[in-house]
PDB file of C-alpha atoms and ligand atoms in Angstrom:
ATOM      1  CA  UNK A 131     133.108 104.499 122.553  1.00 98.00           C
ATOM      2  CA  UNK A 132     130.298 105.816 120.256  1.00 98.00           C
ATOM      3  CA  UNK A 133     126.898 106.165 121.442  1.00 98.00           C
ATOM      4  CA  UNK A 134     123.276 105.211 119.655  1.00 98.00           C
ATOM      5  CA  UNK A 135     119.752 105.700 120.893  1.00 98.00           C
ATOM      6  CA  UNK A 136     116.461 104.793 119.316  1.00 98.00           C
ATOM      7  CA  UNK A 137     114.054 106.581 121.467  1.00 98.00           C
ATOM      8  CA  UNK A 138     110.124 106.458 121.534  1.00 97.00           C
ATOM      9  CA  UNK A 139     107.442 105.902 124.236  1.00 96.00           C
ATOM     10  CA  UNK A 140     106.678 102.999 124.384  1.00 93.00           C
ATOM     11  CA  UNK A 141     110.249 101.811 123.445  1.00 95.00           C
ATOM     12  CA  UNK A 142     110.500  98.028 125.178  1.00 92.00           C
ATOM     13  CA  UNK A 143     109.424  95.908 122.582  1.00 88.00           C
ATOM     14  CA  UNK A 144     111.772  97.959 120.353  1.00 93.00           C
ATOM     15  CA  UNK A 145     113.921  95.123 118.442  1.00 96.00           C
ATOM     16  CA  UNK A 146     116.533  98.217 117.402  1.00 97.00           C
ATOM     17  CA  UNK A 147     119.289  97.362 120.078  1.00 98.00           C
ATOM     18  CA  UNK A 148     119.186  93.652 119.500  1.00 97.00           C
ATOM     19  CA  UNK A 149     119.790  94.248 115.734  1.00 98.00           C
ATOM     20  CA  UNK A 150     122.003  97.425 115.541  1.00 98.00           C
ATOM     21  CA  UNK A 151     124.536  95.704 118.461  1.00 98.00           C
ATOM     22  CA  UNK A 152     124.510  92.167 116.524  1.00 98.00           C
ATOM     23  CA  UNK A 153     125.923  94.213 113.640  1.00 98.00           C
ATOM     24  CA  UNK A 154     128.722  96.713 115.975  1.00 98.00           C
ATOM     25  CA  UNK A 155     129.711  93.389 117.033  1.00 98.00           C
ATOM     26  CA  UNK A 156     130.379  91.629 113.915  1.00 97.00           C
ATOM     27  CA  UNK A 157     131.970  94.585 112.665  1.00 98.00           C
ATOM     28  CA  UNK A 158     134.838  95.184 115.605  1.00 98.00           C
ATOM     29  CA  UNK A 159     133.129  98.331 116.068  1.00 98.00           C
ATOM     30  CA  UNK A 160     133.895 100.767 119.358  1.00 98.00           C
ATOM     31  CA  UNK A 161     130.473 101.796 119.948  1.00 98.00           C
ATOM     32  CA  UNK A 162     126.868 100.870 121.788  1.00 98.00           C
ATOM     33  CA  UNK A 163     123.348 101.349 120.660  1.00 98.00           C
ATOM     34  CA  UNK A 164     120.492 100.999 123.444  1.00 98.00           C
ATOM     35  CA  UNK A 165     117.081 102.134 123.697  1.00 98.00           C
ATOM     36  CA  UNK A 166     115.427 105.237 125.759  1.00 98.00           C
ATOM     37  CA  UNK A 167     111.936 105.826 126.511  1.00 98.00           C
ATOM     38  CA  UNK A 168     111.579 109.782 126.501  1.00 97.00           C
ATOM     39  CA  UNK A 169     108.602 112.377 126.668  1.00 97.00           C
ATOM     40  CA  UNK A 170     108.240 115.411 124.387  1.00 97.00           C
ATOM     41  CA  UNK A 171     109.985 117.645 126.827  1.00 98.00           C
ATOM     42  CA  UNK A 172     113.159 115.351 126.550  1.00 98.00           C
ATOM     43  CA  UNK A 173     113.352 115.579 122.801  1.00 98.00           C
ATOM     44  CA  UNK A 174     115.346 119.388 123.137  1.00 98.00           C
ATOM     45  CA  UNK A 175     117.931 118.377 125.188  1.00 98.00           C
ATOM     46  CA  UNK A 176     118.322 114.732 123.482  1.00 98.00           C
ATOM     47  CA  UNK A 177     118.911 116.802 120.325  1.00 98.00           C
ATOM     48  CA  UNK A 178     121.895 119.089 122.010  1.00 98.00           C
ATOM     49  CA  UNK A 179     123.330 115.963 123.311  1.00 98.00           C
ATOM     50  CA  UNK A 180     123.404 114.718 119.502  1.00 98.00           C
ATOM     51  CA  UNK A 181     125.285 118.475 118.582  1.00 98.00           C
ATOM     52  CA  UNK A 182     127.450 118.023 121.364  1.00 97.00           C
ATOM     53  CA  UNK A 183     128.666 114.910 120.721  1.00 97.00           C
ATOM     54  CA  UNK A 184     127.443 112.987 123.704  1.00 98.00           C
ATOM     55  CA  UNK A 185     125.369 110.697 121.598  1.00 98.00           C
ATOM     56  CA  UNK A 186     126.414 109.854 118.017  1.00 98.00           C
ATOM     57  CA  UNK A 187     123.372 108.902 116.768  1.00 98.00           C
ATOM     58  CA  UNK A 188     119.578 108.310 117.362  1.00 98.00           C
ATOM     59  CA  UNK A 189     116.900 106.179 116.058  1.00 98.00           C
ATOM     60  CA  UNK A 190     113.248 107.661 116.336  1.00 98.00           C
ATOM     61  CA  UNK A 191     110.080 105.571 116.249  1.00 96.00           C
ATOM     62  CA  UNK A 192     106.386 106.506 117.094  1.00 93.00           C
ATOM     63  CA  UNK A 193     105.307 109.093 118.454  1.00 95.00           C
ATOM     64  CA  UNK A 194     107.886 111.008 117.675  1.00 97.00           C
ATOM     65  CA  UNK A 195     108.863 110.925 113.621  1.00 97.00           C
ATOM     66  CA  UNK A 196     107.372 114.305 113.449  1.00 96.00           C
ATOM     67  CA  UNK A 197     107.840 115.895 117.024  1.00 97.00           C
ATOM     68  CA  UNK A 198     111.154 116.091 116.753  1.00 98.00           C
ATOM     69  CA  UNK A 199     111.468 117.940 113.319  1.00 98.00           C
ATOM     70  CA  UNK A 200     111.619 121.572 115.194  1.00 98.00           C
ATOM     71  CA  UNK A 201     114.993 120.834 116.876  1.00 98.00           C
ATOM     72  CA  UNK A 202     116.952 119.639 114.387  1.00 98.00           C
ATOM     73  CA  UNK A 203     119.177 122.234 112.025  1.00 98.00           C
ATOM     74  CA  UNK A 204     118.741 120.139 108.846  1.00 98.00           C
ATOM     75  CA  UNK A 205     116.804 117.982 106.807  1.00 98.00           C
ATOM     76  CA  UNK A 206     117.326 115.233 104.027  1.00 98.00           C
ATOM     77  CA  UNK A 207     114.934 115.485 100.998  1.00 98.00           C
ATOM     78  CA  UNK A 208     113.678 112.126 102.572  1.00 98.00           C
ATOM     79  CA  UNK A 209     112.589 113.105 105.870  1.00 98.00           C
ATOM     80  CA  UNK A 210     111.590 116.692 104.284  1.00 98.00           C
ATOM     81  CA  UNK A 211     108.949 115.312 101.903  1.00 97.00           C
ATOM     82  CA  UNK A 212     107.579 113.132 104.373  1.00 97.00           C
ATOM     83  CA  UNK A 213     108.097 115.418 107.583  1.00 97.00           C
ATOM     84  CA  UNK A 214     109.123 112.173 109.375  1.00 97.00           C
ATOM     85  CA  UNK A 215     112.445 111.401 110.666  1.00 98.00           C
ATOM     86  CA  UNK A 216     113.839 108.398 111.754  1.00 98.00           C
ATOM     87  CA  UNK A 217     117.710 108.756 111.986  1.00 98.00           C
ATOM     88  CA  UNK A 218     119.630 111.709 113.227  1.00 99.00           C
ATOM     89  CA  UNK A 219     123.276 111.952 113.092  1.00 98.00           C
ATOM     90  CA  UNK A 220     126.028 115.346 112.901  1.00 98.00           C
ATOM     91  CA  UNK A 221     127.460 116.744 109.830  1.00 97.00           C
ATOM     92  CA  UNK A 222     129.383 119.937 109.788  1.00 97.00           C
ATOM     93  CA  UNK A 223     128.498 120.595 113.087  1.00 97.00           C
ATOM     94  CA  UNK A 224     124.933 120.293 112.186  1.00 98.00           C
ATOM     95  CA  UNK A 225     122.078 117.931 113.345  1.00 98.00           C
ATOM     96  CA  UNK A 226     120.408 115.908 110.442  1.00 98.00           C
ATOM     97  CA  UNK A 227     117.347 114.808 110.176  1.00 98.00           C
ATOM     98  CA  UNK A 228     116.907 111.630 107.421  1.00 98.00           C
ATOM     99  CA  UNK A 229     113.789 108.790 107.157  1.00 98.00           C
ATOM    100  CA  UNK A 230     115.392 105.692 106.086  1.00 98.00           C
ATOM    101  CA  UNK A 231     112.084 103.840 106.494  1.00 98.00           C
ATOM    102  CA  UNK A 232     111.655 104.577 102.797  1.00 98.00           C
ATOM    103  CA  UNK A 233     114.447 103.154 102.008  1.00 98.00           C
ATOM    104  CA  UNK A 234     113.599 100.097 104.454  1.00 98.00           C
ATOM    105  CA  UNK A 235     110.350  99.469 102.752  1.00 98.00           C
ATOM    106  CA  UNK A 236     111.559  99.497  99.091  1.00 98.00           C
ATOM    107  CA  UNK A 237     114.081  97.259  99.603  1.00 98.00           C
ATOM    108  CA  UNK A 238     111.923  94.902 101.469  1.00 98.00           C
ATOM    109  CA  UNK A 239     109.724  94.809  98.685  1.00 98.00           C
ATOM    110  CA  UNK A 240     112.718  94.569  96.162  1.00 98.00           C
ATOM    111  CA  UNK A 241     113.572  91.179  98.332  1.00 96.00           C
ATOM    112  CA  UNK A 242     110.317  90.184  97.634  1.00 97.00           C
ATOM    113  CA  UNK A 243     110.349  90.177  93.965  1.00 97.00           C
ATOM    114  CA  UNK A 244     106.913  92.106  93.934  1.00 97.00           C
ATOM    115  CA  UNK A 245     106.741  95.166  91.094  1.00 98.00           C
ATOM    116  CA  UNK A 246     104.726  98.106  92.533  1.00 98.00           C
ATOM    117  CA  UNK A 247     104.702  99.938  88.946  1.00 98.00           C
ATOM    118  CA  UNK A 248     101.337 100.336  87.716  1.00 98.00           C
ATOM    119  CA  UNK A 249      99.838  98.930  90.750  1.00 98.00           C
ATOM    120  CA  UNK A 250      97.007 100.473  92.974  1.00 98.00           C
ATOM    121  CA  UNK A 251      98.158 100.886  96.686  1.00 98.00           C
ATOM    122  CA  UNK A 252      95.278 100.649  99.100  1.00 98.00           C
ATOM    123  CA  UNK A 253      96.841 102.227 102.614  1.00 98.00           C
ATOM    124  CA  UNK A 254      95.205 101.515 106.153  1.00 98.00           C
ATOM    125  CA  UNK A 255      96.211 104.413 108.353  1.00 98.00           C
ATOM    126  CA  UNK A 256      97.670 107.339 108.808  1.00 97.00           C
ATOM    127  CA  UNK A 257      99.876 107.285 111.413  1.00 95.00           C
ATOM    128  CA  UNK A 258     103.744 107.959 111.999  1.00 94.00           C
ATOM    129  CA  UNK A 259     104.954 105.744 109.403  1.00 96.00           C
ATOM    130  CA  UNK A 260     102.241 106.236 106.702  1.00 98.00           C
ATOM    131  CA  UNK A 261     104.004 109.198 104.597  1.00 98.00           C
ATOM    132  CA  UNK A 262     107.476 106.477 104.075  1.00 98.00           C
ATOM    133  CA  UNK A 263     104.929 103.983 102.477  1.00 98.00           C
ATOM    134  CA  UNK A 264     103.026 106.681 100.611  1.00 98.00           C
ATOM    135  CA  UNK A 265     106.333 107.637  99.390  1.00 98.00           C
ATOM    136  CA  UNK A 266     108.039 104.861  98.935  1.00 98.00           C
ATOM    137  CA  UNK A 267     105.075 103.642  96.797  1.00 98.00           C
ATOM    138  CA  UNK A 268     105.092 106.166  94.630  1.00 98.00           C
ATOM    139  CA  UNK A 269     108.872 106.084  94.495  1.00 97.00           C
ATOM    140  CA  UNK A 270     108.312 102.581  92.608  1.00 98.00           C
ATOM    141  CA  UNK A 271     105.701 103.584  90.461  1.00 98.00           C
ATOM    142  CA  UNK A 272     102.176 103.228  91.556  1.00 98.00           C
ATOM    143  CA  UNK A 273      99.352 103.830  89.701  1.00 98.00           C
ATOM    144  CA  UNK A 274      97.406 105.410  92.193  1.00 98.00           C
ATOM    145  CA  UNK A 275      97.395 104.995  96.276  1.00 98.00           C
ATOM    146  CA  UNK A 276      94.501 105.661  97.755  1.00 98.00           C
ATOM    147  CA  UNK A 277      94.328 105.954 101.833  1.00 98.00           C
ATOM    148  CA  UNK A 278      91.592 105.198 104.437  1.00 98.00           C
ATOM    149  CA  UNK A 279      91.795 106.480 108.250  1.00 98.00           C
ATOM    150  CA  UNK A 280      89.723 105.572 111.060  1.00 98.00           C
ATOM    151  CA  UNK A 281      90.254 109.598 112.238  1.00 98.00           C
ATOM    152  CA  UNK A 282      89.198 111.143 108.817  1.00 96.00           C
ATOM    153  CA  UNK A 283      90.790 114.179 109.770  1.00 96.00           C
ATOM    154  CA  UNK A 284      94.520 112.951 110.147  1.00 96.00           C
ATOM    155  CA  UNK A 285      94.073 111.342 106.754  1.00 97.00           C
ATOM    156  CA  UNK A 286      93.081 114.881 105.000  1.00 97.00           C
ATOM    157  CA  UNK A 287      96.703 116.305 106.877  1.00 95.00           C
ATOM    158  CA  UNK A 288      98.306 113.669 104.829  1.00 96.00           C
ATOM    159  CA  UNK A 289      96.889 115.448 101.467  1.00 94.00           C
ATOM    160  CA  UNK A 290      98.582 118.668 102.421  1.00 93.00           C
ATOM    161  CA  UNK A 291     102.004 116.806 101.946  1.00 93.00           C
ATOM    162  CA  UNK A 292     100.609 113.911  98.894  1.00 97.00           C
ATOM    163  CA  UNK A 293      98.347 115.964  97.091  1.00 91.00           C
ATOM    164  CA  UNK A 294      97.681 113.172  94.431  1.00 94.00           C
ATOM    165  CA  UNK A 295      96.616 110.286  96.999  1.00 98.00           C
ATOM    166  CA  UNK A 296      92.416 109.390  97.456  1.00 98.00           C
ATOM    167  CA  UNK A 297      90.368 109.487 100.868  1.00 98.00           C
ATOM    168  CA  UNK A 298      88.028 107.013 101.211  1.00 98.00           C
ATOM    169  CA  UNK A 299      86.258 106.084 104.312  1.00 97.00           C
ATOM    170  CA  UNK A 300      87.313 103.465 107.061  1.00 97.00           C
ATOM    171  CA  UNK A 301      85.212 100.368 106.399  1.00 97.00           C
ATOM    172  CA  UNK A 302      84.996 100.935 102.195  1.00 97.00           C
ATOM    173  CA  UNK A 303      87.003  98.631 100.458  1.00 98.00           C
ATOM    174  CA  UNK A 304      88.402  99.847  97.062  1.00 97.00           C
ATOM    175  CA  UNK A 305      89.870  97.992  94.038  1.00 97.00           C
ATOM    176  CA  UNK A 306      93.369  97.350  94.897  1.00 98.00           C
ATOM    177  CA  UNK A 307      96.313  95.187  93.839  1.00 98.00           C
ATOM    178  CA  UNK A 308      98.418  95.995  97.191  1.00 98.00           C
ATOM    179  CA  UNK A 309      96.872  96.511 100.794  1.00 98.00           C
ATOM    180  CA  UNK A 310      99.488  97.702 103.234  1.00 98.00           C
ATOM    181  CA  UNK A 311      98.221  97.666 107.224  1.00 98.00           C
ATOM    182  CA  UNK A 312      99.866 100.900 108.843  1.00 98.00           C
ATOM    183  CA  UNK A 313      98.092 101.128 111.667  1.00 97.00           C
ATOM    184  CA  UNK A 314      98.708  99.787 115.064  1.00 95.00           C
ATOM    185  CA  UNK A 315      95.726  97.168 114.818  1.00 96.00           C
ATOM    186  CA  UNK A 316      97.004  93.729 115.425  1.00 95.00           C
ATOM    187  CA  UNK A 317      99.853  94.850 117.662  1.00 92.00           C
ATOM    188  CA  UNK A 318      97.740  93.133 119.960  1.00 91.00           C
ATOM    189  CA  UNK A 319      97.143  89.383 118.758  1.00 88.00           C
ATOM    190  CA  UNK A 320      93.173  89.634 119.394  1.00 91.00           C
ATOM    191  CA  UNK A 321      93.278  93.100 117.384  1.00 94.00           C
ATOM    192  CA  UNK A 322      91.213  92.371 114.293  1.00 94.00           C
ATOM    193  CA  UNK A 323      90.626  94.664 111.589  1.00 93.00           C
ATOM    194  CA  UNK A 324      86.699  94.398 110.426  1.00 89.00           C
ATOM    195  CA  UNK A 325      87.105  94.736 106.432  1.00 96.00           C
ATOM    196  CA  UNK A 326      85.100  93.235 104.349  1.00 95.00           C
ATOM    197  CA  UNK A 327      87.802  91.239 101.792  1.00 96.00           C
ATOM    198  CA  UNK A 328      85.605  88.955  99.989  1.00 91.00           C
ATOM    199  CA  UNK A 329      85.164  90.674  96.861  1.00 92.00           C
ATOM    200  CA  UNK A 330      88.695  91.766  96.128  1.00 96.00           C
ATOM    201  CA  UNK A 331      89.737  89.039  93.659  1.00 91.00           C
ATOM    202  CA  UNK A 332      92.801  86.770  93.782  1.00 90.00           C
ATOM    203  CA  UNK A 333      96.625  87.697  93.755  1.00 94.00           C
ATOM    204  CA  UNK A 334      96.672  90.623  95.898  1.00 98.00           C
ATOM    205  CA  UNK A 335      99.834  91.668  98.285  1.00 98.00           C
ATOM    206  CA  UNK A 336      98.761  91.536 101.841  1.00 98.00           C
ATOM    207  CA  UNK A 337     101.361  93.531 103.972  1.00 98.00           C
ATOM    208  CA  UNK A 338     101.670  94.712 107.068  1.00 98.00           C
ATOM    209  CA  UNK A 339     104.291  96.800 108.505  1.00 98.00           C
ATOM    210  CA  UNK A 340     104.058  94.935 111.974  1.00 96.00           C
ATOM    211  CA  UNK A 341     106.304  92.258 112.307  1.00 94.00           C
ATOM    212  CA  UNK A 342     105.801  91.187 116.263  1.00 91.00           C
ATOM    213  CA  UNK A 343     103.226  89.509 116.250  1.00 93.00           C
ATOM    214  CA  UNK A 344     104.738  87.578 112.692  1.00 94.00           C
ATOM    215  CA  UNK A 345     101.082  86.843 111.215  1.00 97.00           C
ATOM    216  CA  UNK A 346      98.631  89.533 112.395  1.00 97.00           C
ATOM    217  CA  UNK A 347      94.913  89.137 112.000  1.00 97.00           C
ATOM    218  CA  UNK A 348      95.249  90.972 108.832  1.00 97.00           C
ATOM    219  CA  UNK A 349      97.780  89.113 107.483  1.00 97.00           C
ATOM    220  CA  UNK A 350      95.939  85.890 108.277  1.00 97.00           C
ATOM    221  CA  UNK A 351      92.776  87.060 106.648  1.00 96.00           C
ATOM    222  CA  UNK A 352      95.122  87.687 103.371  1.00 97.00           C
ATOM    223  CA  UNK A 353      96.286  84.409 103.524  1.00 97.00           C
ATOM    224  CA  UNK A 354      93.468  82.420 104.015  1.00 96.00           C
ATOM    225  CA  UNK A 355      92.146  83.989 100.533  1.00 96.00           C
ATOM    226  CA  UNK A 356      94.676  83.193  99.265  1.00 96.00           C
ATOM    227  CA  UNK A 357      97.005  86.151  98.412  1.00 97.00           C
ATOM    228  CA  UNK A 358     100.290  86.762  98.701  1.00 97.00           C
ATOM    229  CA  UNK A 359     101.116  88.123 102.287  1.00 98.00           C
ATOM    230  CA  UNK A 360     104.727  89.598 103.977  1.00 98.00           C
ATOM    231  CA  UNK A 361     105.312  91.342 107.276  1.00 98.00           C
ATOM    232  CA  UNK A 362     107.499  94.364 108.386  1.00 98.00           C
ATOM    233  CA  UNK A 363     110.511  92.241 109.680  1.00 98.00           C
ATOM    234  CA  UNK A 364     112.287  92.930 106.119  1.00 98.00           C
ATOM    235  CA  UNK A 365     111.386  96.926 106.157  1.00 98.00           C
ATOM    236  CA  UNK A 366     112.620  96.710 109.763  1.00 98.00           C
ATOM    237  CA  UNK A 367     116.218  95.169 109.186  1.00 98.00           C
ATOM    238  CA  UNK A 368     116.453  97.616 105.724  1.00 98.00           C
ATOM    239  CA  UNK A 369     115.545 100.789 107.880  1.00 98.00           C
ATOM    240  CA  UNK A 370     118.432  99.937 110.060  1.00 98.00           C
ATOM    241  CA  UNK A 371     120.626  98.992 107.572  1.00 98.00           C
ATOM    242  CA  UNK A 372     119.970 102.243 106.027  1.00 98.00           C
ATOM    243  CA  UNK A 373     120.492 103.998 109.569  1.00 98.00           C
ATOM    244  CA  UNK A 374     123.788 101.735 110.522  1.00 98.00           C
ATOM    245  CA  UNK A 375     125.351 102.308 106.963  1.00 98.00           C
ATOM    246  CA  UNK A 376     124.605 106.206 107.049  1.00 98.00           C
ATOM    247  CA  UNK A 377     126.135 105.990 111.173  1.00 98.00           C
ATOM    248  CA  UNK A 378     129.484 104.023 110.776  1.00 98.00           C
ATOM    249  CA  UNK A 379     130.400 103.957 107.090  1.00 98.00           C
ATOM    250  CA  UNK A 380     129.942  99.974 106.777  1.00 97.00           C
ATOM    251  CA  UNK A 381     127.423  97.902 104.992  1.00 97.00           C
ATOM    252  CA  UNK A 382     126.316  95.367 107.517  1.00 98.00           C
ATOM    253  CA  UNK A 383     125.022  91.615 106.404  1.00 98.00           C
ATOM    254  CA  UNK A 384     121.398  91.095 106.684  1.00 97.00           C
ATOM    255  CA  UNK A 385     121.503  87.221 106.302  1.00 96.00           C
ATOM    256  CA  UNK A 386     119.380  84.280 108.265  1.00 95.00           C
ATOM    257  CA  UNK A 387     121.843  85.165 111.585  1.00 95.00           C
ATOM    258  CA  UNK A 388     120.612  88.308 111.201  1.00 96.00           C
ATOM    259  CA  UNK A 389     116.599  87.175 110.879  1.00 96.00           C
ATOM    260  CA  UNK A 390     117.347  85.388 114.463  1.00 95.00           C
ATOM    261  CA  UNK A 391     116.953  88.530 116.654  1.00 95.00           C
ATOM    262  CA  UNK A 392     112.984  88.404 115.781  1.00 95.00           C
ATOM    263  CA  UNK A 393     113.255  84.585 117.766  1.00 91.00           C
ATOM    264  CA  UNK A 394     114.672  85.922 121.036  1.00 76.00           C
TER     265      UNK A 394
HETATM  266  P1  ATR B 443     100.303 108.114 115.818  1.00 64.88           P
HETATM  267  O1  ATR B 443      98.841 108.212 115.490  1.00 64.88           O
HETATM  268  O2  ATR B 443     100.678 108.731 117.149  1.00 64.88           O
HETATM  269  O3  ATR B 443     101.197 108.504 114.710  1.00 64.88           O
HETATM  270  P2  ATR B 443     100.798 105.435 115.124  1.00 64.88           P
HETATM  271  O4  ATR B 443     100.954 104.203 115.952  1.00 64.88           O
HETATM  272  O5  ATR B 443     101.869 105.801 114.183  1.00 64.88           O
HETATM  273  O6  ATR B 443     100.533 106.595 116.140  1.00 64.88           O
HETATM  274  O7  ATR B 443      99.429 105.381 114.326  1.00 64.88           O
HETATM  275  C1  ATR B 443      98.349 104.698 114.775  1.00 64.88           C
HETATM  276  C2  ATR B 443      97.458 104.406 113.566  1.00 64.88           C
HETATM  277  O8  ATR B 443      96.661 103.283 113.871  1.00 64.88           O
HETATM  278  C3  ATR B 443      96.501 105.550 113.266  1.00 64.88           C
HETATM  279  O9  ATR B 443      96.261 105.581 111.878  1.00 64.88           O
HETATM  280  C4  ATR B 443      95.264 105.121 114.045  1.00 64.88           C
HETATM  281  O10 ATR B 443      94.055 105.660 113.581  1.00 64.88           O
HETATM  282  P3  ATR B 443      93.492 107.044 114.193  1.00 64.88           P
HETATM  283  O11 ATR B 443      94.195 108.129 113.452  1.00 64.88           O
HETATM  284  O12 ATR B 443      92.031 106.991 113.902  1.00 64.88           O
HETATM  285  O13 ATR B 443      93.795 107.022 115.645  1.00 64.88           O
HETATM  286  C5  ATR B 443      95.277 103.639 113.782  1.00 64.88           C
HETATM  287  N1  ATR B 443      94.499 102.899 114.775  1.00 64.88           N
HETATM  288  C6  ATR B 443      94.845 102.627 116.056  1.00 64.88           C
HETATM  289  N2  ATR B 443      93.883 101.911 116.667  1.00 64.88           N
HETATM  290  C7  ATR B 443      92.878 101.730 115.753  1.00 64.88           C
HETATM  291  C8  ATR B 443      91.606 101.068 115.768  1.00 64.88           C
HETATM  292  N3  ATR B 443      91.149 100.457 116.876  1.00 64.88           N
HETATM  293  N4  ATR B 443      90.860 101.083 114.636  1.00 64.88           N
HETATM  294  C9  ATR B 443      91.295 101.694 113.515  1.00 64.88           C
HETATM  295  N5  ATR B 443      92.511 102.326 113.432  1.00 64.88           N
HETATM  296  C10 ATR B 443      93.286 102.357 114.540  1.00 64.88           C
END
């Protein structure tokens, strides 16, 4: 039987097993996906267990997209412009790093019928998942994406890998068409993000990569004006698409079975 992993500390709420399994099943599939909470002196040996064929394939999610980069042999342009990874697998003996949250995010987008050419990206955070939007945004033809961090610092480390993206300070609001939440304010439900949005206009994208809780204090203050407003639940199910096609060879159905494991 094959063997999956999506480690990260903390790892519980992680909706990766639920999903990933759902699709092994409907597939006949010989293998098992769980979840692993690990620390950074774990990541070494989790990565030999990868080359030695204990474990077929891993998941990674925050904090360690970037931690992990130093002990694996190779990786995909993806996860190399973005020094994040988020699925490993083997290949000629070698362990491969690849991000397929850019992937995940496009297409959730894509499903959404919204057009990023030409628009202005306004980014909240800077975090482990921040350089697969910045990407991805740019991927699909942004105007201009400009990125505000609470830590100023960790922002300006982002400009050493995007050298064409603006800092602006947290609490400014700039013109924008799309604001995308990448922090981890409103994983809590009484998180609330203090932004002033009243003079932003009408028709903007609200979206936030959380998707537990579904409507975060962010997203709710989009809607309420009026804008157009998705969470990460799509960019979720794409990333692991992404992961599960790369893993077993098999497009799996993202369909409204599929959407259930967010009601469990
Ligand atoms: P990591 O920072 O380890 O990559 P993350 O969950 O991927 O963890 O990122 C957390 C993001 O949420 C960061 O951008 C963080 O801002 P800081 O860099 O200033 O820490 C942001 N964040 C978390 N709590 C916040 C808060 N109360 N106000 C504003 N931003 C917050």
């Amino acid at each position: 039987m094959k063997k999956y992993l999506v480690i990260g500390n903390p790892i519980s709420h992680s909706l990766s097993p639920e999903l990933h399994n759902h699709w092994i099943k409907q597939n006949g599939l010989d293998a098992k996906y769980e979840k692993k909470k690990l620390n950074n002196n774990e990541l070494e040996s989790l990565i030999s267990d990868v080359k030695n064929g204990n474990i077929n394939g891993v998941n990674v999610t925050v904090p360690f997209k970037n931690a992990v980069i130093p002990y694996l042999d190779k990786l995909s342009d993806e996860a190399k412009k973005t020094q994040a990874v988020n699925t490993i697998y083997l290949k000629d003996k070698k362990v491969i790093g690849h991000n397929t949250d850019i992937e995940g995010f496009e297409n959730a987008i894509k499903k959404i019928n919204f057009d990023f050419t030409n628009k202005k990206i306004f980014i909240l955070g800077a975090g482990g998942v921040t350089p697969s939007i910045i990407y991805a945004s740019m991927k699909m033809g942004s105007s201009e994406i400009i990125i505000s961090n609470r830590t100023k610092e960790k922002a300006e480390k982002l400009k050493n890998i995007f050298d064409n993206i603006t800092l602006i300070n947290w609490g400014k609001v700039p013109n924008f068409d799309v604001i995308i939440n990448t922090t981890s304010l409103g994983l809590n439900q009484q998180d609330k993000i203090n932004l002033d949005f009243t003079n932003i206009g009408k028709n903007k994208l609200f979206y936030d990569v959380i998707y537990n809780p579904s409507e975060t204090y962010f997203l709710n203050t989009g809607k309420k004006l009026g804008n157009k407003y998705e969470n990460g639940k799509l960019m979720f199910v794409y990333q692991a698409f992404s992961a599960f096609k790369l893993w077993h060879s098999v497009e799996p159905t993202v369909n409204n079975e599929t959407m259930k494991i967010f009601n469990q």
